[in-house]
Coordinates of C-alpha atoms and ligand atoms in Angstrom, one line a residue:
M1 CA -79.5 11.1 -11.1
N2 CA -79.9 9.1 -14.2
S3 CA -80.2 5.5 -13.0
D4 CA -80.4 3.9 -16.5
M5 CA -78.1 0.9 -16.4
K6 CA -74.5 2.0 -16.9
H7 CA -72.0 -0.1 -18.7
F8 CA -68.2 0.0 -18.3
S9 CA -67.0 -2.1 -21.2
R10 CA -64.6 0.6 -22.5
S11 CA -63.0 1.0 -19.1
E12 CA -62.8 -2.8 -18.8
Q13 CA -60.9 -3.0 -22.2
L14 CA -58.6 -0.1 -21.2
F15 CA -58.0 -1.7 -17.8
E16 CA -57.1 -4.9 -19.5
E17 CA -54.5 -3.2 -21.7
A18 CA -53.2 -1.0 -18.9
Q19 CA -52.4 -4.1 -16.8
R20 CA -50.0 -5.2 -19.4
Y21 CA -47.8 -2.2 -18.9
L22 CA -48.6 -0.8 -15.5
P23 CA -48.5 -2.8 -12.2
G24 CA -52.1 -3.3 -11.3
G25 CA -53.0 -1.1 -14.3
V26 CA -52.6 2.1 -12.3
N27 CA -50.0 4.6 -11.2
S28 CA -51.3 4.6 -7.6
P29 CA -52.8 1.6 -5.8
V30 CA -56.0 3.1 -4.4
R31 CA -57.2 3.8 -7.9
A32 CA -57.4 0.1 -8.8
F33 CA -60.8 -0.5 -7.0
K34 CA -59.2 -3.4 -5.0
A35 CA -61.0 -2.4 -1.9
V36 CA -64.4 -2.2 -3.5
G37 CA -64.1 -4.7 -6.4
G38 CA -64.9 -4.1 -10.0
T39 CA -63.1 -2.2 -12.7
P40 CA -61.6 1.3 -12.1
L41 CA -63.2 4.1 -14.2
F42 CA -61.0 5.3 -17.0
I43 CA -61.8 9.0 -17.1
K44 CA -62.0 11.0 -20.4
R45 CA -62.5 14.4 -18.8
G46 CA -63.6 16.3 -15.7
Q47 CA -65.7 19.5 -15.6
G48 CA -66.8 21.2 -12.5
S49 CA -68.2 18.6 -10.1
R50 CA -68.5 16.0 -12.9
L51 CA -66.3 13.2 -14.2
Y52 CA -67.0 11.6 -17.6
D53 CA -65.6 8.2 -18.2
E54 CA -64.6 6.5 -21.5
D55 CA -68.0 4.8 -21.7
G56 CA -69.8 8.1 -21.7
N57 CA -71.0 7.8 -18.1
E58 CA -71.3 10.9 -16.0
F59 CA -70.6 11.1 -12.3
I60 CA -70.9 13.6 -9.5
D61 CA -67.3 13.4 -8.2
Y62 CA -66.6 13.3 -4.4
V63 CA -62.9 12.1 -4.8
C64 CA -61.7 15.4 -6.5
S65 CA -58.4 13.7 -7.3
W66 CA -58.0 12.8 -3.6
G67 CA -58.3 16.4 -2.5
P68 CA -56.5 18.9 -4.8
L69 CA -59.6 20.0 -6.8
I70 CA -61.4 22.0 -4.1
L71 CA -62.6 24.3 -7.0
G72 CA -63.8 21.3 -9.1
H73 CA -62.4 20.1 -12.4
A74 CA -61.1 22.4 -15.2
Q75 CA -61.9 25.6 -13.2
P76 CA -62.0 28.2 -15.9
R77 CA -59.7 30.8 -14.3
V78 CA -57.1 28.1 -13.4
V79 CA -57.3 26.7 -17.0
R80 CA -56.8 30.2 -18.5
A81 CA -53.9 31.0 -16.3
V82 CA -52.1 27.7 -16.9
K83 CA -52.7 28.0 -20.7
K84 CA -51.0 31.4 -20.6
A85 CA -48.2 30.1 -18.5
I86 CA -47.4 27.0 -20.6
E87 CA -47.0 29.3 -23.7
R88 CA -44.2 31.0 -21.8
G89 CA -42.4 27.7 -21.2
S90 CA -43.1 24.9 -18.7
S91 CA -39.9 24.8 -16.6
F92 CA -36.6 26.7 -16.5
G93 CA -34.6 25.2 -13.6
C94 CA -34.1 28.8 -12.5
P95 CA -36.0 30.8 -9.9
T96 CA -39.2 32.6 -11.0
K97 CA -41.2 35.3 -9.2
L98 CA -44.2 32.8 -9.2
E99 CA -42.4 30.8 -6.5
T100 CA -42.0 33.8 -4.3
T101 CA -45.7 34.7 -4.8
L102 CA -47.0 31.3 -3.8
A103 CA -44.5 31.1 -0.9
R104 CA -45.7 34.5 0.4
M105 CA -49.4 33.4 0.1
V106 CA -48.7 30.2 2.0
C107 CA -46.8 32.1 4.8
E108 CA -49.6 34.7 5.0
A109 CA -52.2 32.0 5.2
M110 CA -50.4 30.0 7.9
P111 CA -48.4 32.4 10.3
S112 CA -46.5 29.4 11.8
I113 CA -44.8 29.1 8.4
K114 CA -42.0 31.7 8.1
M115 CA -40.2 30.0 5.2
V116 CA -41.3 27.3 2.9
R117 CA -39.7 25.0 0.3
F118 CA -41.7 23.6 -2.6
V119 CA -41.2 19.9 -3.7
N120 CA -43.2 17.7 -6.1
S121 CA -45.3 15.5 -3.8
G122 CA -46.6 15.2 -0.2
T123 CA -44.2 12.2 0.2
E124 CA -41.2 14.4 -0.5
A125 CA -42.6 17.1 1.8
T126 CA -42.9 14.8 4.9
M127 CA -39.6 12.9 4.1
S128 CA -37.8 16.2 3.9
A129 CA -39.4 17.6 7.0
I130 CA -38.3 14.6 9.0
R131 CA -34.7 14.9 7.7
L132 CA -34.7 18.5 8.6
A133 CA -36.1 17.8 12.1
R134 CA -33.4 15.2 12.7
A135 CA -30.7 17.7 11.6
F136 CA -32.2 20.5 13.8
T137 CA -32.5 18.4 17.0
G138 CA -29.8 15.9 16.5
R139 CA -32.3 13.2 17.5
N140 CA -33.6 10.3 15.4
K141 CA -36.9 8.9 16.7
V142 CA -40.2 10.0 15.1
V143 CA -43.6 9.4 16.6
K144 CA -46.4 8.8 14.1
F145 CA -50.0 7.5 14.5
A146 CA -51.5 4.3 13.3
G147 CA -53.9 5.0 10.4
C148 CA -52.1 8.2 9.4
Y149 CA -50.4 8.2 6.0
H150 CA -47.6 10.6 5.2
G151 CA -46.6 9.3 1.8
H152 CA -44.4 6.3 1.0
S153 CA -40.9 7.2 2.2
D154 CA -39.3 4.2 3.9
G155 CA -39.2 5.4 7.5
L156 CA -42.9 6.3 7.4
L157 CA -44.1 3.0 5.9
A158 CA -44.2 1.7 9.5
K159 CA -47.0 0.1 11.3
A160 CA -47.5 -0.5 15.0
G161 CA -45.7 -3.6 16.3
P162 CA -47.3 -5.7 19.0
G163 CA -48.4 -3.7 22.1
M164 CA -49.9 -0.3 22.4
A165 CA -47.1 2.1 21.8
T166 CA -44.3 0.4 20.0
L167 CA -41.3 0.5 17.7
G168 CA -42.6 0.6 14.2
I169 CA -42.2 -2.4 11.9
P170 CA -42.2 -2.1 8.1
S171 CA -45.6 -2.0 6.6
S172 CA -44.2 -2.9 3.1
P173 CA -41.7 -5.4 1.9
G174 CA -38.5 -3.7 0.7
V175 CA -38.4 -1.5 3.7
P176 CA -35.5 -2.7 5.9
A177 CA -36.4 -3.0 9.6
A178 CA -33.5 -0.7 10.3
L179 CA -35.3 2.2 8.6
T180 CA -38.5 1.8 10.7
S181 CA -36.7 1.1 14.0
D182 CA -36.6 4.9 14.7
T183 CA -40.4 5.2 14.0
L184 CA -42.6 4.9 17.0
V185 CA -46.3 4.2 16.5
A186 CA -49.1 5.2 18.8
P187 CA -52.9 5.0 18.4
Y188 CA -54.5 8.2 17.2
N189 CA -56.2 10.3 19.9
N190 CA -54.4 8.2 22.6
L191 CA -52.4 10.6 24.7
E192 CA -51.5 8.0 27.3
A193 CA -49.7 6.0 24.6
V194 CA -47.8 9.1 23.4
E195 CA -46.8 9.9 27.0
Q196 CA -45.5 6.4 27.4
L197 CA -43.3 6.8 24.3
F198 CA -42.0 10.1 25.6
K199 CA -41.3 8.5 29.0
R200 CA -39.2 5.8 27.3
F201 CA -37.6 7.7 24.5
A202 CA -37.9 11.5 25.0
P203 CA -34.2 12.4 24.7
D204 CA -34.1 10.8 21.3
I205 CA -37.5 11.9 19.9
T206 CA -37.0 14.4 17.2
A207 CA -40.6 15.0 16.2
V208 CA -44.2 14.0 16.4
I209 CA -45.8 13.9 12.9
I210 CA -49.6 13.9 12.7
E211 CA -52.5 14.6 10.3
P212 CA -54.3 17.1 12.6
I213 CA -57.5 15.9 11.1
A214 CA -56.9 12.3 9.9
G215 CA -58.0 11.6 6.3
N216 CA -56.2 8.3 5.6
M217 CA -58.2 5.9 7.7
G218 CA -61.3 7.7 6.7
V219 CA -61.9 11.1 8.4
V220 CA -61.1 10.9 12.1
L221 CA -61.3 14.1 14.2
P222 CA -58.8 14.9 17.0
K223 CA -60.4 14.6 20.4
P224 CA -60.7 17.9 22.2
G225 CA -57.3 18.8 23.8
F226 CA -55.4 16.1 22.0
L227 CA -53.5 18.3 19.6
E228 CA -52.9 20.9 22.4
H229 CA -51.4 18.1 24.6
L230 CA -49.1 17.1 21.7
R231 CA -48.0 20.7 21.4
G232 CA -47.2 20.8 25.1
L233 CA -45.4 17.5 25.2
T234 CA -43.2 18.2 22.3
R235 CA -42.4 21.8 23.4
Q236 CA -41.5 20.5 26.9
S237 CA -39.2 17.7 25.5
G238 CA -37.5 19.7 22.7
A239 CA -39.1 17.6 20.0
L240 CA -40.7 19.3 17.0
L241 CA -44.5 19.1 16.2
I242 CA -45.0 18.5 12.5
F243 CA -48.5 18.9 11.1
D244 CA -49.0 17.0 7.9
E245 CA -51.6 19.2 6.3
V246 CA -51.3 17.8 2.8
I247 CA -55.0 17.1 2.8
T248 CA -56.3 19.7 5.4
G249 CA -54.1 22.7 4.2
F250 CA -56.5 25.2 2.5
R251 CA -59.2 22.4 2.7
V252 CA -60.8 22.8 6.1
A253 CA -60.0 26.5 6.2
Y254 CA -57.8 29.0 4.4
G255 CA -55.3 28.6 7.2
G256 CA -55.7 24.8 7.4
A257 CA -56.4 22.7 10.5
Q258 CA -53.8 24.7 12.5
S259 CA -56.0 27.8 12.2
L260 CA -59.1 25.8 13.2
Y261 CA -57.4 24.5 16.3
N262 CA -55.3 27.5 16.9
I263 CA -52.1 25.5 17.2
S264 CA -48.7 26.6 15.9
P265 CA -46.7 23.5 14.8
D266 CA -42.9 23.8 14.3
L267 CA -43.2 22.5 10.7
T268 CA -46.1 22.0 8.3
C269 CA -46.3 19.8 5.3
L270 CA -48.6 20.8 2.4
G271 CA -49.6 19.5 -1.0
K272 CA -52.7 18.8 -3.2
I273 CA -54.7 22.1 -3.1
I274 CA -51.6 24.4 -3.3
G275 CA -50.8 22.9 -6.7
G276 CA -54.3 23.4 -8.1
G277 CA -54.2 19.9 -9.6
F278 CA -50.5 19.9 -10.6
P279 CA -47.8 17.8 -8.8
I280 CA -46.7 19.6 -5.7
G281 CA -45.7 19.3 -2.1
A282 CA -44.2 21.8 0.4
Y283 CA -42.7 21.9 3.8
G284 CA -42.2 25.0 5.9
G285 CA -42.2 26.5 9.4
R286 CA -40.0 28.2 12.0
R287 CA -37.3 30.3 10.4
D288 CA -34.5 29.0 12.7
I289 CA -35.4 25.5 11.4
M290 CA -35.9 26.3 7.7
E291 CA -32.6 28.2 7.6
M292 CA -30.9 24.8 7.8
V293 CA -32.2 23.8 4.4
A294 CA -29.6 23.8 1.5
P295 CA -28.3 25.9 0.0
L296 CA -28.7 28.3 3.0
G297 CA -27.9 25.5 5.5
P298 CA -26.5 22.0 5.3
V299 CA -29.6 19.9 5.1
Y300 CA -29.8 18.6 1.5
Q301 CA -33.0 18.4 -0.5
A302 CA -33.5 19.1 -4.2
G303 CA -35.9 18.6 -7.1
T304 CA -35.8 19.2 -10.9
L305 CA -39.3 20.4 -11.2
A306 CA -39.7 21.8 -7.7
G307 CA -41.5 25.2 -7.9
N308 CA -42.2 24.8 -11.6
P309 CA -44.2 27.6 -13.2
L310 CA -47.2 25.5 -14.0
A311 CA -47.8 24.2 -10.5
M312 CA -47.1 27.6 -9.1
T313 CA -49.6 29.2 -11.5
A314 CA -52.3 26.7 -10.8
G315 CA -51.7 27.0 -7.1
I316 CA -51.7 30.8 -7.0
E317 CA -54.9 31.0 -9.0
T318 CA -56.6 28.3 -6.8
I319 CA -55.8 29.9 -3.4
T320 CA -56.4 33.4 -4.7
I321 CA -60.0 32.3 -5.6
L322 CA -60.3 30.6 -2.2
K323 CA -59.1 33.8 -0.5
E324 CA -61.2 36.2 -2.5
S325 CA -64.5 34.4 -2.5
S326 CA -66.8 33.0 0.2
A327 CA -65.7 29.5 -0.8
Y328 CA -65.5 28.2 2.7
E329 CA -68.9 29.4 3.8
E330 CA -70.4 27.9 0.7
L331 CA -68.5 24.6 1.1
E332 CA -69.7 24.4 4.8
K333 CA -73.3 25.0 3.7
K334 CA -73.3 22.4 1.0
S335 CA -71.3 19.8 3.0
S336 CA -73.6 20.2 6.0
L337 CA -76.6 19.8 3.8
L338 CA -75.1 16.6 2.4
E339 CA -74.3 15.3 5.9
K340 CA -77.8 15.9 7.1
G341 CA -79.3 14.3 4.0
I342 CA -77.1 11.2 4.3
T343 CA -77.5 10.7 8.1
G344 CA -81.2 11.3 7.6
A345 CA -81.4 8.6 5.0
A346 CA -79.5 6.2 7.2
S347 CA -81.7 6.7 10.2
K348 CA -84.8 6.4 8.0
T349 CA -83.6 3.0 6.6
G350 CA -82.0 1.9 9.9
I351 CA -78.5 1.6 8.4
D352 CA -75.8 2.2 11.0
I353 CA -73.3 4.7 9.8
Q354 CA -70.9 7.3 11.3
L355 CA -70.3 10.4 9.2
P356 CA -67.4 12.4 10.6
R357 CA -66.9 15.7 8.8
V358 CA -64.8 18.8 9.0
G359 CA -65.8 21.4 6.4
S360 CA -65.8 19.7 3.0
M361 CA -64.0 16.5 3.9
F362 CA -66.0 13.6 5.3
T363 CA -66.3 9.8 5.4
I364 CA -69.3 7.5 5.6
F365 CA -68.2 4.7 7.9
F366 CA -70.5 1.6 8.0
T367 CA -70.3 1.1 11.7
K368 CA -72.4 2.0 14.7
D369 CA -69.4 2.9 16.9
V370 CA -67.8 6.4 16.9
V371 CA -64.5 6.2 15.0
T372 CA -61.7 7.7 17.0
D373 CA -58.6 5.8 15.7
Y374 CA -57.4 3.1 13.3
E375 CA -58.7 0.2 15.5
T376 CA -62.3 1.6 15.6
A377 CA -62.1 2.6 11.9
T378 CA -61.2 -1.0 10.9
K379 CA -64.3 -2.2 12.7
A380 CA -66.3 -0.7 9.8
D381 CA -68.1 -3.1 7.5
T382 CA -65.9 -2.8 4.3
K383 CA -68.1 -5.3 2.4
L384 CA -71.2 -3.1 3.0
Y385 CA -69.2 -0.1 2.0
A386 CA -68.2 -1.8 -1.2
K387 CA -71.9 -2.6 -2.0
F388 CA -72.9 0.9 -1.2
F389 CA -70.1 2.3 -3.4
H390 CA -71.3 0.3 -6.4
H391 CA -75.0 1.2 -5.8
M392 CA -73.9 4.9 -5.8
L393 CA -71.7 4.4 -8.9
A394 CA -74.6 2.9 -10.8
Q395 CA -76.6 6.0 -10.0
G396 CA -73.9 8.4 -11.2
V397 CA -72.2 9.2 -7.9
Y398 CA -68.4 8.6 -7.5
L399 CA -67.3 8.1 -3.9
P400 CA -63.8 7.1 -2.8
P401 CA -63.2 3.4 -3.8
S402 CA -62.2 2.6 -0.3
Q403 CA -63.8 2.8 3.1
F404 CA -60.6 4.3 4.5
E405 CA -60.3 7.5 2.4
A406 CA -61.8 10.9 2.7
A407 CA -64.5 12.2 0.4
F408 CA -64.5 15.8 -0.7
V409 CA -67.1 18.4 -1.7
S410 CA -65.9 21.1 -4.2
S411 CA -67.0 24.7 -4.8
A412 CA -68.3 23.4 -8.1
H413 CA -70.9 21.1 -6.4
T414 CA -74.3 22.6 -6.7
D415 CA -77.3 22.3 -4.4
K416 CA -78.8 20.1 -7.2
D417 CA -75.8 17.8 -7.0
I418 CA -76.2 17.5 -3.2
Q419 CA -79.9 16.8 -3.5
A420 CA -79.3 14.2 -6.3
T421 CA -76.6 12.6 -4.1
V422 CA -78.9 12.4 -1.1
E423 CA -81.7 10.8 -3.2
A424 CA -79.1 8.3 -4.6
T425 CA -78.0 7.5 -1.1
E426 CA -81.5 6.8 0.1
K427 CA -82.0 4.4 -2.8
A428 CA -78.6 2.8 -2.1
F429 CA -79.3 2.3 1.6
H430 CA -82.6 0.7 0.7
S431 CA -80.8 -1.7 -1.7
L432 CA -78.5 -2.7 1.2
L433 CA -81.4 -3.8 3.4
Ligands
KE4_501 P1 -48.4 12.3 -2.3 O1 -47.0 11.8 -2.2 O2 -49.4 11.3 -2.7 O3 -48.5 13.6 -3.1 O4 -48.8 12.7 -0.8 C1 -48.6 11.8 0.2 C2 -49.6 12.2 1.4 C3 -49.0 12.8 2.5 N1 -49.8 13.2 3.5 C4 -51.1 13.0 3.5 C5 -51.9 13.4 4.7 C6 -51.7 12.4 2.4 O5 -53.1 12.2 2.4 C7 -51.0 12.0 1.3 C8 -51.5 11.3 0.1 N2 -52.9 11.0 0.1 C9 -53.4 9.9 -0.7 C10 -54.8 9.6 -0.4 N3 -55.3 9.6 0.9 C11 -53.1 10.2 -2.1 C12 -53.9 9.3 -3.1 C13 -53.0 8.2 -3.6 O6 -52.1 7.6 -2.8 O7 -53.1 7.8 -4.8

């Protein structure tokens, strides 16, 4: 990778101006580089595996817009399809056959989903799924896991209170305690904690919501049997199992994490990849549950641009390419090459890292302990990660600007990109010594 000194003066100027009009200069907090320091890149364009910023710097991109761009930036077939679609109009507020096409593809990819509703974000998807679960079961309490993020609806902005398995307390000002008092929080991978919650609250637990492979505390894998136990526990108690596959859906496999672990959740939330880079979310699952959604049933949920033709077109094109090609085998090959190269560089330089990976989603944790939950994830050395991040950035490799996010490989990443990234990692590790 070109390691000639990069400068970011244009991004600095743009960031200055952006902060006058936008809180923190961004439209989503994680973009602001607060966790790693420095100035966020202002991007001019993306192409394939590359991002180009306003200073003319070029980067191999492992953020991929936080997951949606599994085919890389400006994928030619997606661009052509969306160009044609926009010329026919961007939104009608009426049904189109595109929505049925994408819905059918989602249902065929994930057999647990018999019916699906499109919305405009993952936040809307999980918020709606929980409202639906409460209507279906007549119960109120929701179990979530520390370190899992399901978007920013009030009830889900809850963190663990004191003690192991507890009533959630607001994780943000502005969220009334009343709205998180029905949110129970347990440590990820901790079955005993979940069983304790069920012992205390089972008759009022409407659902367990989980990222089947966590991506929001960095990548954390479910321990063998953990998801199966959750499935058993919920089925036994009449609670619903909700898989939040906003990241993992069509990412770790065409059928998502539920196909990898062969588990049938009652409801699934999707987003990111199914919109091919356009705003999207979706929730779906058992027909007897989904039939409660308005206007078929009484559970209200709506959205002006839900199912809009552009997001549908980009999503259909994206998952068609994923279905038709050997995308997942290639992603596995490239991602495992990258993992071997990085872990090899770490052992060569004596840097302690963990590199949990499922398919093309991974995290480089700066810790010697295996990361199994939020507590062990937060033992990682975030200062070291920040230094590493900037050493990589200087060499033209763009990693997530936070230790607690997932990194992604796309189909557009070439073997040369992987090799260049491994070389940059070796140099970066040496600079950390
Ligand atoms: P959105 O509302 O951001 O579309 O989706 C919320 C959401 C729900 N569920 C999971 C598992 C998610 O990962 C997300 C959003 N992910 C974050 C990054 N990990 C999006 C990036 C951001 O917040 O800017």
